[in-house]
Amino acid sequence: MVRETSLELLMSRPVQERADAARNREKVLAAAARLFAEKGVDAVSMDAVAAEAGVGKGTLFRRFGDKAGLAVALLDDRERDLQQRILSGPPPLGPGAPARERLVAFVRAYLDFLFAHLDLVRMSETASPGARYRIGSYWFWHRHVAILLAQSRGGDADVLAHTLLAAMQAELADVLQTEYGRDRTLTALTTLATTLT
Amino acid sequence: MVRETSLELLMSRPVQERADAARNREKVLAAAARLFAEKGVDAVSMDAVAAEAGVGKGTLFRRFGDKAGLAVALLDDRERDLQQRILSGPPPLGPGAPARERLVAFVRAYLDFLFAHLDLVRMSETASPGARYRIGSYWFWHRHVAILLAQSRGGDADVLAHTLLAAMQAELADVLQTEYGRDRTLTALTTLATTLT
DNA sequence: GCACCATCCGGACTTTAGTCCAAATCAGCC
DNA sequence: GGCTGATTTGGACTAAAGTCCGGATGGTGC
């Protein structure tokens, strides 16, 4: 389990790929993006993605592991962008602002990202049991939140960081959005973040 | 979606069953309990349960809907017990204590229940996507927490109740237990509950 | 006891995720 | 260009969830 790692290390890329592998990776990502946009994430099987990409199923799974891995790969760019803004962007999301303001900015920015890609994130979190806690980016968000909480309150920061992230998981966000709308959801989660600092 | 219902209504039972149906229900529950105890929840397929119960697969699914439904049925007794203690047991879990104390008592009691049946609850929450928010008991817990929060803080109680419950979902509890142990987990969640009131 | 109909049963069937390995392909080196 | 060994490929295969429907079974009214 990833633990004492720096935020930067949590963003590292896999090693070099062979040329045909890289080509197929692109074909698969393009095909998946196309199909998901057209039919919706849940209505597309892995077979369909493989067929649309003109690639065998084995290739698909070797490259992305499972459905969650495919979703992660599709989200990668957007996620890295947010991560960069946290690491070195302007405050209050980036360094420089007080912990409480950074945390609120993070909640807002993360929810923006989440609602913009709700289906994909949901797939990345629930495609296989426990998937959420095996994804590298989860531990990036966790570390960031835990550090901010530790700065502003001390004890229990690690556990409380998990609970704040649990409140922003895709499946719940979907329910909250449907039941109460995005505004109330954002307001309440901001309240939660503020209360915790 | 269940909404404006009283807590009592959320506990209602299905209608009367035919005799053979009731017999098979018991056979299935007994077989499932046996197999789960012996091999672990994750290593038992629905076919295996059907075979062990001496019943067809169709029967199994007709009766319990899916794997999550089977888990819910197995947890039913324990869950109803906790629900009864909330509705009419002694304070601070039951009525009579101040909202904050009732909420802390609930968190403690729910985590006891959760850790005692972690695998089954995890299955009931994750066997199918969104399962957690379709289970009747989830809405029982939600209503209880939301009422307590509304009493002690006002606005946003409904959304915040969901976030507190999200912090106690089985998959996360499993991670927290492994990473930090049950004591720290309980402490942090108690802090969270207190902070929210 | 008997007939009737709603309900239930069970296993064959479909669909999908994920595995496996023989054959094809690539990249570096002579 | 041609050899060589590591890597990748692709589709047949397995396993498991969940559906379907012809036939069996149970309760009820007489």
Coordinates of C-alpha atoms (C1' of nucleotides) in Angstrom, one line a residue:
Chain A
M1 CA 0.0 0.0 0.0
V2 CA 1.3 3.4 -0.9
R3 CA 2.3 5.3 2.2
E4 CA 5.4 7.4 2.9
T5 CA 5.7 8.6 -0.7
S6 CA 5.9 12.2 -1.8
L7 CA 3.1 13.6 -3.9
E8 CA 5.4 13.9 -6.9
L9 CA 6.2 10.2 -6.8
L10 CA 2.6 9.3 -6.8
M11 CA 2.3 10.8 -10.3
S12 CA 5.1 8.8 -11.9
R13 CA 4.5 7.1 -15.3
P14 CA 5.1 3.5 -16.3
V15 CA 8.2 2.6 -18.2
Q16 CA 8.7 2.8 -22.0
E17 CA 6.4 0.9 -24.3
R18 CA 7.2 -0.9 -27.5
A19 CA 6.0 0.9 -30.6
D20 CA 3.1 -1.5 -31.4
A21 CA 2.0 -1.4 -27.8
A22 CA 1.9 2.4 -27.9
R23 CA -0.1 2.3 -31.1
N24 CA -2.6 -0.1 -29.8
R25 CA -2.9 1.9 -26.5
E26 CA -3.9 4.9 -28.5
K27 CA -6.4 3.0 -30.7
V28 CA -8.0 1.6 -27.6
L29 CA -8.3 4.9 -25.8
A30 CA -9.8 6.6 -28.9
A31 CA -12.3 3.7 -29.4
A32 CA -13.3 3.7 -25.7
A33 CA -13.8 7.5 -25.7
R34 CA -15.9 7.3 -28.8
L35 CA -18.1 4.4 -27.5
F36 CA -18.5 5.8 -24.1
A37 CA -19.6 9.2 -25.5
E38 CA -22.0 7.5 -27.9
K39 CA -23.6 4.8 -25.7
G40 CA -22.8 5.8 -22.2
V41 CA -20.2 4.2 -20.0
D42 CA -22.4 1.4 -18.6
A43 CA -23.7 0.2 -21.9
V44 CA -20.3 -0.6 -23.4
S45 CA -18.6 -4.0 -22.8
M46 CA -15.0 -4.6 -22.9
D47 CA -15.5 -6.8 -26.0
A48 CA -17.1 -3.9 -27.7
V49 CA -14.2 -1.7 -27.0
A50 CA -11.8 -4.3 -28.2
A51 CA -13.8 -4.8 -31.4
E52 CA -14.1 -1.0 -32.0
A53 CA -10.4 -0.6 -31.6
G54 CA -9.7 -3.5 -33.9
V55 CA -7.7 -5.2 -31.2
G56 CA -7.9 -8.5 -29.3
K57 CA -9.4 -8.8 -25.8
G58 CA -6.1 -10.0 -24.4
T59 CA -4.4 -6.8 -25.5
L60 CA -7.1 -4.7 -23.9
F61 CA -6.7 -6.4 -20.5
R62 CA -3.0 -6.7 -20.6
R63 CA -2.7 -3.0 -21.1
F64 CA -5.4 -1.7 -18.7
G65 CA -5.9 -4.5 -16.2
D66 CA -9.6 -4.1 -16.0
K67 CA -12.5 -1.8 -16.6
A68 CA -11.4 0.5 -13.7
G69 CA -7.9 0.8 -15.3
L70 CA -9.4 1.8 -18.6
A71 CA -11.4 4.5 -16.9
V72 CA -8.3 5.7 -15.1
A73 CA -6.4 5.9 -18.3
L74 CA -9.1 8.0 -19.9
L75 CA -9.2 10.4 -16.9
D76 CA -5.4 10.6 -16.7
D77 CA -4.9 13.9 -18.5
R78 CA -7.6 15.8 -16.5
E79 CA -6.5 14.3 -13.3
R80 CA -2.9 15.3 -13.8
D81 CA -3.9 18.8 -14.7
L82 CA -5.7 19.1 -11.3
Q83 CA -2.7 17.6 -9.6
Q84 CA -0.4 20.1 -11.2
R85 CA -2.5 23.0 -10.1
I86 CA -2.4 21.7 -6.5
L87 CA 1.3 21.2 -6.6
S88 CA 2.4 24.4 -8.3
G89 CA -0.6 26.4 -9.4
P90 CA -1.7 29.7 -7.9
P91 CA -3.4 29.8 -4.4
P92 CA -5.7 29.1 -2.9
L93 CA -5.7 25.7 -4.7
G94 CA -1.9 25.8 -5.0
P95 CA 0.6 26.5 -2.2
G96 CA 0.6 29.7 -0.4
A97 CA -2.9 30.0 1.1
P98 CA -3.9 29.0 4.6
A99 CA -4.8 25.3 5.0
R100 CA -8.5 25.9 5.5
E101 CA -8.8 27.9 2.3
R102 CA -6.7 25.4 0.3
L103 CA -8.9 22.6 1.5
V104 CA -12.1 24.5 0.5
A105 CA -10.5 25.2 -2.9
F106 CA -9.7 21.6 -3.3
V107 CA -13.2 20.4 -2.5
R108 CA -14.6 22.8 -5.1
A109 CA -12.0 21.9 -7.7
Y110 CA -12.4 18.2 -7.1
L111 CA -16.2 18.4 -7.4
D112 CA -15.8 20.3 -10.6
F113 CA -13.7 17.5 -12.0
L114 CA -16.0 14.9 -10.6
F115 CA -19.2 16.2 -12.0
A116 CA -17.6 16.8 -15.4
H117 CA -16.7 13.1 -15.6
L118 CA -19.1 11.4 -13.2
D119 CA -19.6 8.2 -15.1
L120 CA -15.9 7.6 -15.8
V121 CA -15.0 8.3 -12.2
R122 CA -17.7 6.0 -11.0
M123 CA -16.4 3.3 -13.2
S124 CA -12.9 3.8 -12.0
E125 CA -14.0 3.5 -8.4
T126 CA -16.5 0.7 -8.6
A127 CA -15.6 -1.5 -11.6
S128 CA -13.9 -4.0 -9.3
P129 CA -14.3 -4.2 -5.5
G130 CA -11.9 -2.0 -3.7
A131 CA -10.7 -0.4 -6.9
R132 CA -10.9 3.1 -5.5
Y133 CA -8.3 2.4 -2.9
R134 CA -5.9 0.8 -5.3
I135 CA -5.8 3.8 -7.7
G136 CA -2.7 6.0 -7.4
S137 CA -4.6 9.2 -7.7
Y138 CA -6.7 8.3 -4.6
W139 CA -3.5 8.4 -2.6
F140 CA -2.5 11.6 -4.1
W141 CA -5.8 13.3 -3.0
H142 CA -5.5 11.6 0.4
R143 CA -2.1 12.8 1.1
H144 CA -3.0 16.4 0.1
V145 CA -6.0 16.5 2.3
A146 CA -4.3 14.8 5.2
I147 CA -1.4 17.3 5.1
L148 CA -3.9 20.2 5.1
L149 CA -5.9 18.7 8.0
A150 CA -2.7 18.1 9.9
Q151 CA -1.7 21.7 9.5
S152 CA -5.0 23.0 10.8
R153 CA -6.1 20.6 13.5
G154 CA -3.5 17.9 14.3
G155 CA -4.4 14.4 15.4
D156 CA -6.5 12.0 13.3
A157 CA -5.7 13.9 10.1
D158 CA -5.1 10.7 8.1
V159 CA -8.3 9.0 9.0
L160 CA -10.4 12.2 8.7
A161 CA -8.9 12.7 5.2
H162 CA -10.3 9.4 4.2
T163 CA -13.7 10.3 5.5
L164 CA -13.7 13.6 3.6
L165 CA -12.8 11.8 0.4
A166 CA -15.5 9.2 1.1
A167 CA -18.0 12.0 1.0
M168 CA -16.9 12.9 -2.5
Q169 CA -16.9 9.4 -4.0
A170 CA -18.7 9.2 -7.4
E171 CA -21.5 6.9 -6.4
L172 CA -22.6 9.2 -3.5
A173 CA -22.1 12.4 -5.5
D174 CA -24.5 10.9 -8.1
V175 CA -27.1 10.4 -5.4
L176 CA -26.6 13.8 -3.8
Q177 CA -26.8 15.5 -7.2
T178 CA -30.0 13.8 -8.0
E179 CA -31.6 14.3 -4.6
Y180 CA -30.4 17.8 -3.7
G181 CA -28.7 19.3 -6.8
R182 CA -25.1 20.3 -7.3
D183 CA -25.3 23.6 -5.4
R184 CA -26.5 22.2 -2.1
T185 CA -24.1 19.4 -2.5
L186 CA -21.2 21.7 -2.9
T187 CA -22.3 23.9 -0.1
A188 CA -22.6 21.0 2.3
L189 CA -19.3 19.6 1.4
T190 CA -17.7 23.0 1.8
T191 CA -19.3 23.2 5.2
L192 CA -17.9 19.8 6.0
A193 CA -14.4 20.8 5.0
T194 CA -14.5 24.0 6.9
T195 CA -15.8 22.2 10.0
L196 CA -13.0 19.8 9.9
T197 CA -10.2 22.4 9.9
Chain B
M1 CA -36.5 6.6 -4.0
V2 CA -37.7 6.4 -0.4
R3 CA -38.1 9.8 1.1
E4 CA -40.9 11.1 3.3
T5 CA -41.3 7.8 5.1
S6 CA -41.3 7.3 8.8
L7 CA -38.6 5.2 10.3
E8 CA -41.1 2.5 11.2
L9 CA -42.3 2.1 7.7
L10 CA -38.8 1.7 6.4
M11 CA -38.7 -1.6 8.4
S12 CA -41.8 -3.2 6.9
R13 CA -41.7 -6.8 5.8
P14 CA -42.7 -8.2 2.3
V15 CA -46.1 -9.9 2.0
Q16 CA -47.0 -13.4 2.8
E17 CA -45.1 -16.3 1.1
R18 CA -46.3 -19.6 -0.1
A19 CA -45.2 -22.6 2.0
D20 CA -42.7 -24.0 -0.5
A21 CA -41.3 -20.5 -1.0
A22 CA -40.7 -20.1 2.7
R23 CA -39.1 -23.5 3.0
N24 CA -36.7 -22.8 0.2
R25 CA -35.9 -19.3 1.6
E26 CA -34.8 -21.0 4.8
K27 CA -32.8 -23.7 3.0
V28 CA -31.0 -21.0 1.0
L29 CA -30.2 -18.8 4.0
A30 CA -28.9 -21.8 5.9
A31 CA -26.8 -22.9 3.0
A32 CA -25.4 -19.4 2.4
A33 CA -24.5 -18.9 6.0
R34 CA -22.7 -22.3 6.1
L35 CA -20.8 -21.7 2.9
F36 CA -19.8 -18.1 3.8
A37 CA -18.6 -19.1 7.2
E38 CA -16.6 -22.0 5.7
K39 CA -15.0 -20.4 2.6
G40 CA -15.4 -16.7 3.0
V41 CA -18.0 -14.5 1.4
D42 CA -16.0 -13.7 -1.7
A43 CA -15.1 -17.3 -2.6
V44 CA -18.7 -18.5 -2.8
S45 CA -20.6 -18.2 -6.1
M46 CA -24.4 -18.0 -6.4
D47 CA -24.3 -21.4 -8.2
A48 CA -22.6 -22.9 -5.2
V49 CA -25.2 -21.5 -2.8
A50 CA -28.0 -22.8 -5.0
A51 CA -26.4 -26.2 -5.2
E52 CA -25.7 -26.4 -1.5
A53 CA -29.3 -25.4 -0.8
G54 CA -30.6 -28.1 -3.2
V55 CA -32.4 -25.4 -5.1
G56 CA -32.3 -24.0 -8.7
K57 CA -30.6 -20.8 -9.6
G58 CA -33.8 -19.2 -10.7
T59 CA -35.2 -19.7 -7.2
L60 CA -32.2 -18.1 -5.6
F61 CA -32.4 -15.0 -7.8
R62 CA -36.2 -14.7 -7.7
R63 CA -36.1 -14.7 -4.0
F64 CA -33.1 -12.4 -3.3
G65 CA -32.7 -10.4 -6.4
D66 CA -28.9 -10.5 -6.5
K67 CA -25.9 -11.1 -4.3
A68 CA -26.5 -7.9 -2.4
G69 CA -30.0 -9.0 -1.6
L70 CA -28.8 -12.3 -0.2
A71 CA -26.4 -10.5 2.1
V72 CA -29.1 -8.1 3.2
A73 CA -31.3 -11.1 4.1
L74 CA -28.5 -12.7 6.1
L75 CA -28.0 -9.4 8.0
D76 CA -31.6 -8.7 8.5
D77 CA -31.9 -10.0 12.1
R78 CA -28.9 -8.1 13.4
E79 CA -29.9 -5.0 11.6
R80 CA -33.4 -5.0 13.0
D81 CA -32.0 -5.5 16.4
L82 CA -30.0 -2.3 16.1
Q83 CA -32.9 -0.5 14.6
Q84 CA -35.1 -1.5 17.5
R85 CA -32.6 -0.2 20.0
I86 CA -32.5 3.1 18.2
L87 CA -36.3 3.4 18.0
S88 CA -37.2 2.3 21.5
G89 CA -34.1 1.2 23.4
P90 CA -32.5 3.0 26.4
P91 CA -30.6 6.2 25.8
P92 CA -28.1 7.4 24.7
L93 CA -28.7 5.1 21.6
G94 CA -32.5 5.2 22.1
P95 CA -34.7 8.3 22.5
G96 CA -34.1 10.6 25.5
A97 CA -30.5 11.7 25.2
P98 CA -29.3 14.9 23.6
A99 CA -28.8 14.7 19.8
R100 CA -25.0 14.9 20.0
E101 CA -24.8 12.0 22.4
R102 CA -27.3 9.9 20.4
L103 CA -25.2 10.5 17.3
V104 CA -22.0 9.4 19.0
A105 CA -23.8 6.3 20.4
F106 CA -25.1 5.5 16.9
V107 CA -21.6 5.7 15.4
R108 CA -20.2 3.4 18.0
A109 CA -23.1 0.9 17.7
Y110 CA -23.1 1.0 13.9
L111 CA -19.3 0.4 13.8
D112 CA -19.8 -2.5 16.2
F113 CA -22.3 -4.0 13.9
L114 CA -20.2 -3.3 10.9
F115 CA -17.0 -4.8 12.1
A116 CA -18.8 -7.8 13.3
H117 CA -20.1 -8.5 9.8
L118 CA -17.7 -6.6 7.6
D119 CA -17.7 -9.0 4.7
L120 CA -21.4 -9.4 4.5
V121 CA -22.0 -5.7 4.7
R122 CA -19.4 -5.1 2.1
M123 CA -21.2 -7.5 -0.2
S124 CA -24.5 -5.9 0.5
E125 CA -23.1 -2.5 -0.5
T126 CA -21.0 -3.4 -3.5
A127 CA -22.3 -6.5 -5.1
S128 CA -24.1 -4.4 -7.7
P129 CA -23.4 -0.8 -8.6
G130 CA -25.4 1.6 -6.4
A131 CA -26.6 -1.2 -4.2
R132 CA -26.0 0.7 -1.0
Y133 CA -28.4 3.4 -1.9
R134 CA -31.2 1.0 -2.8
I135 CA -31.2 -0.9 0.4
G136 CA -34.0 0.0 2.8
S137 CA -31.8 0.0 5.9
Y138 CA -29.5 2.6 4.4
W139 CA -32.4 5.0 4.4
F140 CA -33.2 4.1 7.9
W141 CA -29.7 5.1 9.1
H142 CA -29.9 8.2 6.9
R143 CA -33.1 9.4 8.4
H144 CA -32.0 8.8 11.9
V145 CA -28.7 10.7 11.4
A146 CA -30.4 13.5 9.5
I147 CA -32.9 14.1 12.3
L148 CA -30.2 14.2 14.9
L149 CA -28.1 16.6 12.8
A150 CA -31.1 18.8 12.1
Q151 CA -31.8 19.0 15.8
S152 CA -28.3 20.1 16.7
R153 CA -27.2 22.3 13.8
G154 CA -30.0 23.0 11.3
G155 CA -29.3 23.5 7.6
D156 CA -27.7 20.8 5.3
A157 CA -28.5 18.0 7.7
D158 CA -29.7 15.7 4.9
V159 CA -26.6 16.0 2.8
L160 CA -24.3 15.9 5.8
A161 CA -26.0 12.7 7.0
H162 CA -25.0 11.1 3.8
T163 CA -21.4 12.2 4.2
L164 CA -21.3 10.8 7.7
L165 CA -22.7 7.4 6.5
A166 CA -20.2 7.5 3.6
A167 CA -17.4 7.6 6.1
M168 CA -18.8 4.3 7.6
Q169 CA -19.2 2.3 4.4
A170 CA -17.8 -1.2 4.6
E171 CA -15.1 -0.8 1.9
L172 CA -13.6 2.2 3.6
A173 CA -13.9 0.7 7.1
D174 CA -11.9 -2.2 5.8
V175 CA -9.1 0.0 4.7
L176 CA -9.2 2.1 7.8
Q177 CA -9.1 -0.9 10.0
T178 CA -6.1 -2.3 8.1
E179 CA -4.2 0.9 8.0
Y180 CA -5.0 2.4 11.4
G181 CA -6.7 -0.2 13.5
R182 CA -10.2 -0.2 14.9
D183 CA -9.5 2.1 17.9
R184 CA -8.2 5.0 15.9
T185 CA -11.0 4.5 13.3
L186 CA -13.6 4.7 16.0
T187 CA -12.0 7.7 17.6
A188 CA -11.8 9.6 14.4
L189 CA -15.4 8.9 13.4
T190 CA -16.5 9.9 16.9
T191 CA -14.6 13.2 16.4
L192 CA -16.3 13.6 13.0
A193 CA -19.8 13.0 14.5
T194 CA -19.1 15.4 17.4
T195 CA -17.7 18.1 15.0
L196 CA -20.8 17.9 12.9
T197 CA -23.2 18.5 15.7
Chain C
dG1 C1' -61.6 -35.0 -2.5
dC2 C1' -61.1 -32.2 -6.6
dA3 C1' -60.4 -28.7 -9.9
dC4 C1' -58.5 -24.3 -10.9
dC5 C1' -55.3 -20.6 -11.1
dA6 C1' -51.8 -17.9 -9.2
dT7 C1' -47.4 -18.5 -7.7
dC8 C1' -43.2 -20.7 -7.6
dC9 C1' -39.5 -23.9 -9.4
dG10 C1' -35.3 -25.2 -11.8
dG11 C1' -32.0 -25.5 -15.1
dA12 C1' -30.7 -24.2 -19.8
dC13 C1' -29.3 -19.9 -21.8
dT14 C1' -27.1 -15.3 -22.5
dT15 C1' -23.8 -11.9 -21.4
dT16 C1' -19.7 -10.1 -19.6
dA17 C1' -15.3 -9.9 -17.1
dG18 C1' -11.1 -11.7 -17.0
dT19 C1' -7.3 -15.6 -18.2
dC20 C1' -4.0 -18.1 -21.0
dC21 C1' -0.7 -19.4 -24.4
dA22 C1' 0.9 -20.4 -29.2
dA23 C1' 2.0 -17.4 -32.9
dA24 C1' 3.3 -12.9 -34.6
dT25 C1' 5.9 -8.7 -34.0
dC26 C1' 9.4 -5.6 -32.6
dA27 C1' 14.2 -3.7 -31.6
dG28 C1' 18.9 -4.2 -31.3
dC29 C1' 23.0 -6.3 -33.2
dC30 C1' 26.0 -8.4 -36.5
Chain D
dG1 C1' 19.2 -7.4 -44.6
dG2 C1' 18.7 -11.3 -41.4
dC3 C1' 19.1 -13.4 -36.7
dT4 C1' 17.5 -13.7 -31.9
dG5 C1' 15.2 -13.2 -27.8
dA6 C1' 12.1 -10.5 -25.3
dT7 C1' 7.6 -8.5 -25.7
dT8 C1' 3.1 -8.2 -27.5
dT9 C1' -1.0 -10.0 -29.7
dG10 C1' -5.6 -12.1 -30.3
dG11 C1' -9.1 -15.1 -29.8
dA12 C1' -10.6 -19.4 -27.7
dC13 C1' -11.6 -20.5 -22.9
dT14 C1' -13.4 -20.3 -18.1
dA15 C1' -16.3 -18.6 -14.5
dA16 C1' -19.8 -16.2 -12.7
dA17 C1' -24.0 -13.2 -12.7
dG18 C1' -28.4 -12.7 -14.0
dT19 C1' -32.7 -13.9 -17.3
dC20 C1' -36.4 -16.8 -19.0
dC21 C1' -40.2 -19.8 -19.4
dG22 C1' -42.4 -24.5 -19.6
dG23 C1' -43.8 -27.3 -16.1
dA24 C1' -44.7 -28.4 -11.2
dT25 C1' -46.8 -27.1 -6.8
dG26 C1' -49.7 -25.1 -3.3
dG27 C1' -53.8 -22.8 -1.6
dT28 C1' -58.8 -22.1 -2.1
dG29 C1' -63.6 -22.7 -3.0
dC30 C1' -66.9 -26.2 -3.6

